[in-house]
């Protein structure tokens, strides 16, 4: 479970953002702006980010507040899983990223695999929908749902991309250092469970 201060900051920010979308009374708008500023105060107090950066990235959205969606493509080659090295931290993750407007979840998984690993793939089935706060990731300012989609390679060849510097296939007992903001060791080992047990039910939450 995530830290209480982070939960409170995200909930206050969500209330403020949604309130600002629908409020008409100037006094209500002022109160919601104060709530949003309080969420920024909390984040600034517990992190090393500047207030301006927090205001832009964490408290800058408009409209009804909803979770973000992160999609990961799960690809196996015999008993090895496809992973890419992230340029941002030099560590490894399943290919994937934020869901894009105009793309279905399957299309995002296929696109991310192509862009980050060089392989052309097709989506096979959904493996899991997880709430990031329950699964041992580092604290995150956003409320995030993670979708894991099993895919299979149909073409292409290994190649890094704009955000990735290397591509590899790894056995379960030989996992590299993971980019835990993107995927945890437990999640990767669970993916291998799907390799061994293809009829395993979809993970939820």
mmCIF file of C-alpha atoms in Angstrom:
data_model
loop_
_atom_site.group_PDB
_atom_site.id
_atom_site.type_symbol
_atom_site.label_atom_id
_atom_site.label_comp_id
_atom_site.label_asym_id
_atom_site.label_seq_id
_atom_site.Cartn_x
_atom_site.Cartn_y
_atom_site.Cartn_z
ATOM 1 C CA UNK A 1 0.000 0.000 0.000
ATOM 2 C CA UNK A 2 1.195 3.528 -0.758
ATOM 3 C CA UNK A 3 2.075 6.161 1.854
ATOM 4 C CA UNK A 4 -0.906 7.932 3.422
ATOM 5 C CA UNK A 5 0.383 11.395 2.505
ATOM 6 C CA UNK A 6 0.496 10.380 -1.155
ATOM 7 C CA UNK A 7 -3.019 8.935 -1.043
ATOM 8 C CA UNK A 8 -4.319 12.121 0.570
ATOM 9 C CA UNK A 9 -2.538 14.370 -1.934
ATOM 10 C CA UNK A 10 -3.946 12.446 -4.901
ATOM 11 C CA UNK A 11 -7.474 12.349 -3.468
ATOM 12 C CA UNK A 12 -7.463 16.071 -2.669
ATOM 13 C CA UNK A 13 -6.138 16.841 -6.158
ATOM 14 C CA UNK A 14 -8.851 14.654 -7.750
ATOM 15 C CA UNK A 15 -11.611 16.361 -5.745
ATOM 16 C CA UNK A 16 -10.237 19.788 -6.696
ATOM 17 C CA UNK A 17 -9.860 18.957 -10.381
ATOM 18 C CA UNK A 18 -13.347 17.510 -10.711
ATOM 19 C CA UNK A 19 -14.825 20.376 -8.685
ATOM 20 C CA UNK A 20 -13.170 22.955 -10.917
ATOM 21 C CA UNK A 21 -14.641 21.231 -13.966
ATOM 22 C CA UNK A 22 -18.227 21.542 -12.750
ATOM 23 C CA UNK A 23 -18.286 24.465 -10.297
ATOM 24 C CA UNK A 24 -20.093 27.637 -11.400
ATOM 25 C CA UNK A 25 -20.111 29.664 -8.202
ATOM 26 C CA UNK A 26 -17.007 31.869 -7.859
ATOM 27 C CA UNK A 27 -16.694 31.003 -4.166
ATOM 28 C CA UNK A 28 -16.788 27.274 -4.911
ATOM 29 C CA UNK A 29 -14.135 27.756 -7.594
ATOM 30 C CA UNK A 30 -11.964 29.588 -5.082
ATOM 31 C CA UNK A 31 -12.352 26.750 -2.551
ATOM 32 C CA UNK A 32 -11.419 24.110 -5.134
ATOM 33 C CA UNK A 33 -8.370 26.166 -6.139
ATOM 34 C CA UNK A 34 -7.373 26.205 -2.460
ATOM 35 C CA UNK A 35 -7.762 22.420 -2.285
ATOM 36 C CA UNK A 36 -5.601 22.013 -5.382
ATOM 37 C CA UNK A 37 -2.945 24.235 -3.824
ATOM 38 C CA UNK A 38 -3.102 22.119 -0.652
ATOM 39 C CA UNK A 39 -2.382 18.993 -2.721
ATOM 40 C CA UNK A 40 0.636 20.775 -4.232
ATOM 41 C CA UNK A 41 1.799 21.727 -0.720
ATOM 42 C CA UNK A 42 1.654 18.102 0.412
ATOM 43 C CA UNK A 43 3.599 16.861 -2.628
ATOM 44 C CA UNK A 44 6.207 19.603 -2.299
ATOM 45 C CA UNK A 45 6.680 18.841 1.403
ATOM 46 C CA UNK A 46 7.345 15.122 0.861
ATOM 47 C CA UNK A 47 9.269 15.176 -2.435
ATOM 48 C CA UNK A 48 12.263 16.969 -3.921
ATOM 49 C CA UNK A 49 10.355 18.372 -6.887
ATOM 50 C CA UNK A 50 9.782 22.107 -7.312
ATOM 51 C CA UNK A 51 6.314 23.492 -6.660
ATOM 52 C CA UNK A 52 6.118 24.726 -10.260
ATOM 53 C CA UNK A 53 6.892 21.284 -11.693
ATOM 54 C CA UNK A 54 4.346 19.698 -9.341
ATOM 55 C CA UNK A 55 1.761 22.272 -10.352
ATOM 56 C CA UNK A 56 2.292 21.520 -14.044
ATOM 57 C CA UNK A 57 2.613 17.728 -13.972
ATOM 58 C CA UNK A 58 0.495 16.747 -10.973
ATOM 59 C CA UNK A 59 -2.076 19.518 -10.633
ATOM 60 C CA UNK A 60 -2.349 20.810 -14.180
ATOM 61 C CA UNK A 61 -4.979 18.535 -15.686
ATOM 62 C CA UNK A 62 -8.530 19.626 -16.416
ATOM 63 C CA UNK A 63 -11.803 17.730 -16.614
ATOM 64 C CA UNK A 64 -13.107 14.865 -14.507
ATOM 65 C CA UNK A 65 -10.192 13.234 -12.717
ATOM 66 C CA UNK A 66 -9.592 9.593 -13.719
ATOM 67 C CA UNK A 67 -6.708 7.093 -13.361
ATOM 68 C CA UNK A 68 -3.982 6.915 -15.984
ATOM 69 C CA UNK A 69 -3.502 3.655 -17.898
ATOM 70 C CA UNK A 70 -0.127 1.974 -18.436
ATOM 71 C CA UNK A 71 -0.026 -0.951 -20.901
ATOM 72 C CA UNK A 72 2.696 -3.627 -21.002
ATOM 73 C CA UNK A 73 3.249 -6.172 -23.761
ATOM 74 C CA UNK A 74 4.208 -9.660 -22.546
ATOM 75 C CA UNK A 75 6.135 -11.683 -25.137
ATOM 76 C CA UNK A 76 7.784 -15.075 -24.698
ATOM 77 C CA UNK A 77 10.364 -16.831 -26.853
ATOM 78 C CA UNK A 78 10.356 -20.408 -25.619
ATOM 79 C CA UNK A 79 11.175 -20.041 -21.878
ATOM 80 C CA UNK A 80 12.418 -16.450 -22.061
ATOM 81 C CA UNK A 81 10.540 -13.165 -21.679
ATOM 82 C CA UNK A 82 11.134 -10.078 -23.823
ATOM 83 C CA UNK A 83 12.443 -7.033 -21.964
ATOM 84 C CA UNK A 84 13.865 -3.651 -22.973
ATOM 85 C CA UNK A 85 16.444 -1.468 -21.233
ATOM 86 C CA UNK A 86 15.034 1.948 -20.355
ATOM 87 C CA UNK A 87 17.307 4.874 -21.230
ATOM 88 C CA UNK A 88 15.907 6.919 -18.351
ATOM 89 C CA UNK A 89 17.320 4.642 -15.626
ATOM 90 C CA UNK A 90 19.340 1.955 -17.427
ATOM 91 C CA UNK A 91 17.105 -0.789 -16.031
ATOM 92 C CA UNK A 92 14.811 -3.313 -17.699
ATOM 93 C CA UNK A 93 11.077 -3.529 -18.229
ATOM 94 C CA UNK A 94 8.403 -5.134 -20.334
ATOM 95 C CA UNK A 95 7.860 -2.969 -23.435
ATOM 96 C CA UNK A 96 5.019 -0.562 -22.852
ATOM 97 C CA UNK A 97 3.873 2.869 -21.780
ATOM 98 C CA UNK A 98 0.895 5.180 -21.415
ATOM 99 C CA UNK A 99 -2.277 4.338 -23.312
ATOM 100 C CA UNK A 100 -2.651 6.620 -26.334
ATOM 101 C CA UNK A 101 -5.822 8.363 -27.443
ATOM 102 C CA UNK A 102 -7.254 6.676 -30.541
ATOM 103 C CA UNK A 103 -5.667 3.280 -29.860
ATOM 104 C CA UNK A 104 -7.260 0.228 -28.286
ATOM 105 C CA UNK A 105 -5.321 -1.518 -25.465
ATOM 106 C CA UNK A 106 -4.194 -4.250 -27.885
ATOM 107 C CA UNK A 107 -3.057 -1.659 -30.415
ATOM 108 C CA UNK A 108 -1.052 0.169 -27.751
ATOM 109 C CA UNK A 109 0.701 -3.050 -26.684
ATOM 110 C CA UNK A 110 1.616 -3.874 -30.293
ATOM 111 C CA UNK A 111 2.770 -0.300 -30.972
ATOM 112 C CA UNK A 112 4.933 -0.163 -27.839
ATOM 113 C CA UNK A 113 6.562 -3.517 -28.626
ATOM 114 C CA UNK A 114 7.426 -2.301 -32.120
ATOM 115 C CA UNK A 115 8.728 1.096 -30.974
ATOM 116 C CA UNK A 116 10.744 -0.178 -28.009
ATOM 117 C CA UNK A 117 12.012 -3.589 -29.170
ATOM 118 C CA UNK A 118 11.862 -3.565 -32.978
ATOM 119 C CA UNK A 119 9.584 -6.599 -33.146
ATOM 120 C CA UNK A 120 6.223 -6.731 -34.902
ATOM 121 C CA UNK A 121 3.673 -8.500 -32.721
ATOM 122 C CA UNK A 122 0.022 -9.349 -32.439
ATOM 123 C CA UNK A 123 -2.049 -9.286 -29.257
ATOM 124 C CA UNK A 124 -3.295 -12.655 -27.973
ATOM 125 C CA UNK A 125 -5.093 -12.105 -24.660
ATOM 126 C CA UNK A 126 -5.382 -9.915 -21.580
ATOM 127 C CA UNK A 127 -3.433 -11.277 -18.595
ATOM 128 C CA UNK A 128 -4.116 -8.694 -15.911
ATOM 129 C CA UNK A 129 -5.485 -5.334 -14.828
ATOM 130 C CA UNK A 130 -3.636 -4.140 -11.728
ATOM 131 C CA UNK A 131 -3.915 -1.044 -9.567
ATOM 132 C CA UNK A 132 -0.325 0.124 -9.161
ATOM 133 C CA UNK A 133 -0.809 1.103 -5.516
ATOM 134 C CA UNK A 134 -1.238 -2.549 -4.461
ATOM 135 C CA UNK A 135 1.884 -4.003 -6.058
ATOM 136 C CA UNK A 136 5.071 -2.713 -4.459
ATOM 137 C CA UNK A 137 5.960 0.050 -6.908
ATOM 138 C CA UNK A 138 7.737 3.215 -5.721
ATOM 139 C CA UNK A 139 5.408 6.118 -4.807
ATOM 140 C CA UNK A 140 3.805 7.765 -7.824
ATOM 141 C CA UNK A 141 1.884 11.066 -8.039
ATOM 142 C CA UNK A 142 -0.689 9.492 -10.359
ATOM 143 C CA UNK A 143 -3.299 6.819 -9.756
ATOM 144 C CA UNK A 144 -2.395 4.210 -12.365
ATOM 145 C CA UNK A 145 -4.006 1.054 -13.737
ATOM 146 C CA UNK A 146 -1.558 -1.360 -15.371
ATOM 147 C CA UNK A 147 -2.723 -3.676 -18.178
ATOM 148 C CA UNK A 148 -0.617 -6.712 -19.106
ATOM 149 C CA UNK A 149 -1.353 -8.115 -22.580
ATOM 150 C CA UNK A 150 0.127 -11.342 -23.925
ATOM 151 C CA UNK A 151 1.471 -10.903 -27.454
ATOM 152 C CA UNK A 152 3.389 -13.021 -29.943
ATOM 153 C CA UNK A 153 6.084 -11.991 -32.404
ATOM 154 C CA UNK A 154 5.159 -12.143 -36.086
ATOM 155 C CA UNK A 155 8.123 -10.287 -37.573
ATOM 156 C CA UNK A 156 10.797 -7.646 -37.156
ATOM 157 C CA UNK A 157 14.123 -7.869 -35.367
ATOM 158 C CA UNK A 158 15.587 -6.649 -32.089
ATOM 159 C CA UNK A 159 16.325 -2.922 -32.047
ATOM 160 C CA UNK A 160 16.255 -0.214 -29.395
ATOM 161 C CA UNK A 161 14.088 2.869 -29.750
ATOM 162 C CA UNK A 162 13.792 6.481 -28.644
ATOM 163 C CA UNK A 163 13.291 5.447 -25.013
ATOM 164 C CA UNK A 164 15.142 2.116 -24.991
ATOM 165 C CA UNK A 165 18.802 1.252 -25.503
ATOM 166 C CA UNK A 166 18.806 -2.541 -25.579
ATOM 167 C CA UNK A 167 16.564 -5.562 -26.101
ATOM 168 C CA UNK A 168 16.830 -9.035 -24.596
ATOM 169 C CA UNK A 169 15.062 -12.273 -23.744
ATOM 170 C CA UNK A 170 15.524 -13.525 -20.174
ATOM 171 C CA UNK A 171 14.855 -16.751 -18.307
ATOM 172 C CA UNK A 172 12.937 -16.476 -15.037
ATOM 173 C CA UNK A 173 16.026 -17.338 -12.999
ATOM 174 C CA UNK A 174 18.192 -14.813 -14.890
ATOM 175 C CA UNK A 175 16.169 -11.599 -14.667
ATOM 176 C CA UNK A 176 18.130 -8.341 -15.081
ATOM 177 C CA UNK A 177 17.850 -5.339 -12.768
ATOM 178 C CA UNK A 178 14.265 -4.160 -13.152
ATOM 179 C CA UNK A 179 12.826 -0.683 -13.593
ATOM 180 C CA UNK A 180 10.428 -1.173 -10.686
ATOM 181 C CA UNK A 181 8.399 1.919 -11.454
ATOM 182 C CA UNK A 182 7.298 0.035 -14.567
ATOM 183 C CA UNK A 183 7.250 -3.591 -13.411
ATOM 184 C CA UNK A 184 8.172 -5.504 -10.284
ATOM 185 C CA UNK A 185 9.912 -8.854 -9.926
ATOM 186 C CA UNK A 186 6.694 -10.401 -8.620
ATOM 187 C CA UNK A 187 4.816 -9.216 -11.711
ATOM 188 C CA UNK A 188 7.441 -10.655 -14.063
ATOM 189 C CA UNK A 189 7.385 -13.990 -12.217
ATOM 190 C CA UNK A 190 3.591 -13.980 -12.474
ATOM 191 C CA UNK A 191 3.945 -13.590 -16.249
ATOM 192 C CA UNK A 192 5.977 -16.809 -16.274
ATOM 193 C CA UNK A 193 3.075 -18.458 -14.440
ATOM 194 C CA UNK A 194 0.944 -17.647 -17.485
ATOM 195 C CA UNK A 195 3.564 -19.291 -19.688
ATOM 196 C CA UNK A 196 3.367 -22.467 -17.606
ATOM 197 C CA UNK A 197 -0.403 -22.302 -17.099
ATOM 198 C CA UNK A 198 -2.044 -20.695 -20.179
ATOM 199 C CA UNK A 199 -5.528 -21.090 -18.687
ATOM 200 C CA UNK A 200 -4.667 -19.128 -15.538
ATOM 201 C CA UNK A 201 -7.466 -16.570 -14.865
ATOM 202 C CA UNK A 202 -6.937 -12.881 -15.534
ATOM 203 C CA UNK A 203 -5.372 -10.964 -12.633
ATOM 204 C CA UNK A 204 -7.577 -8.202 -11.268
ATOM 205 C CA UNK A 205 -6.527 -5.390 -8.896
#
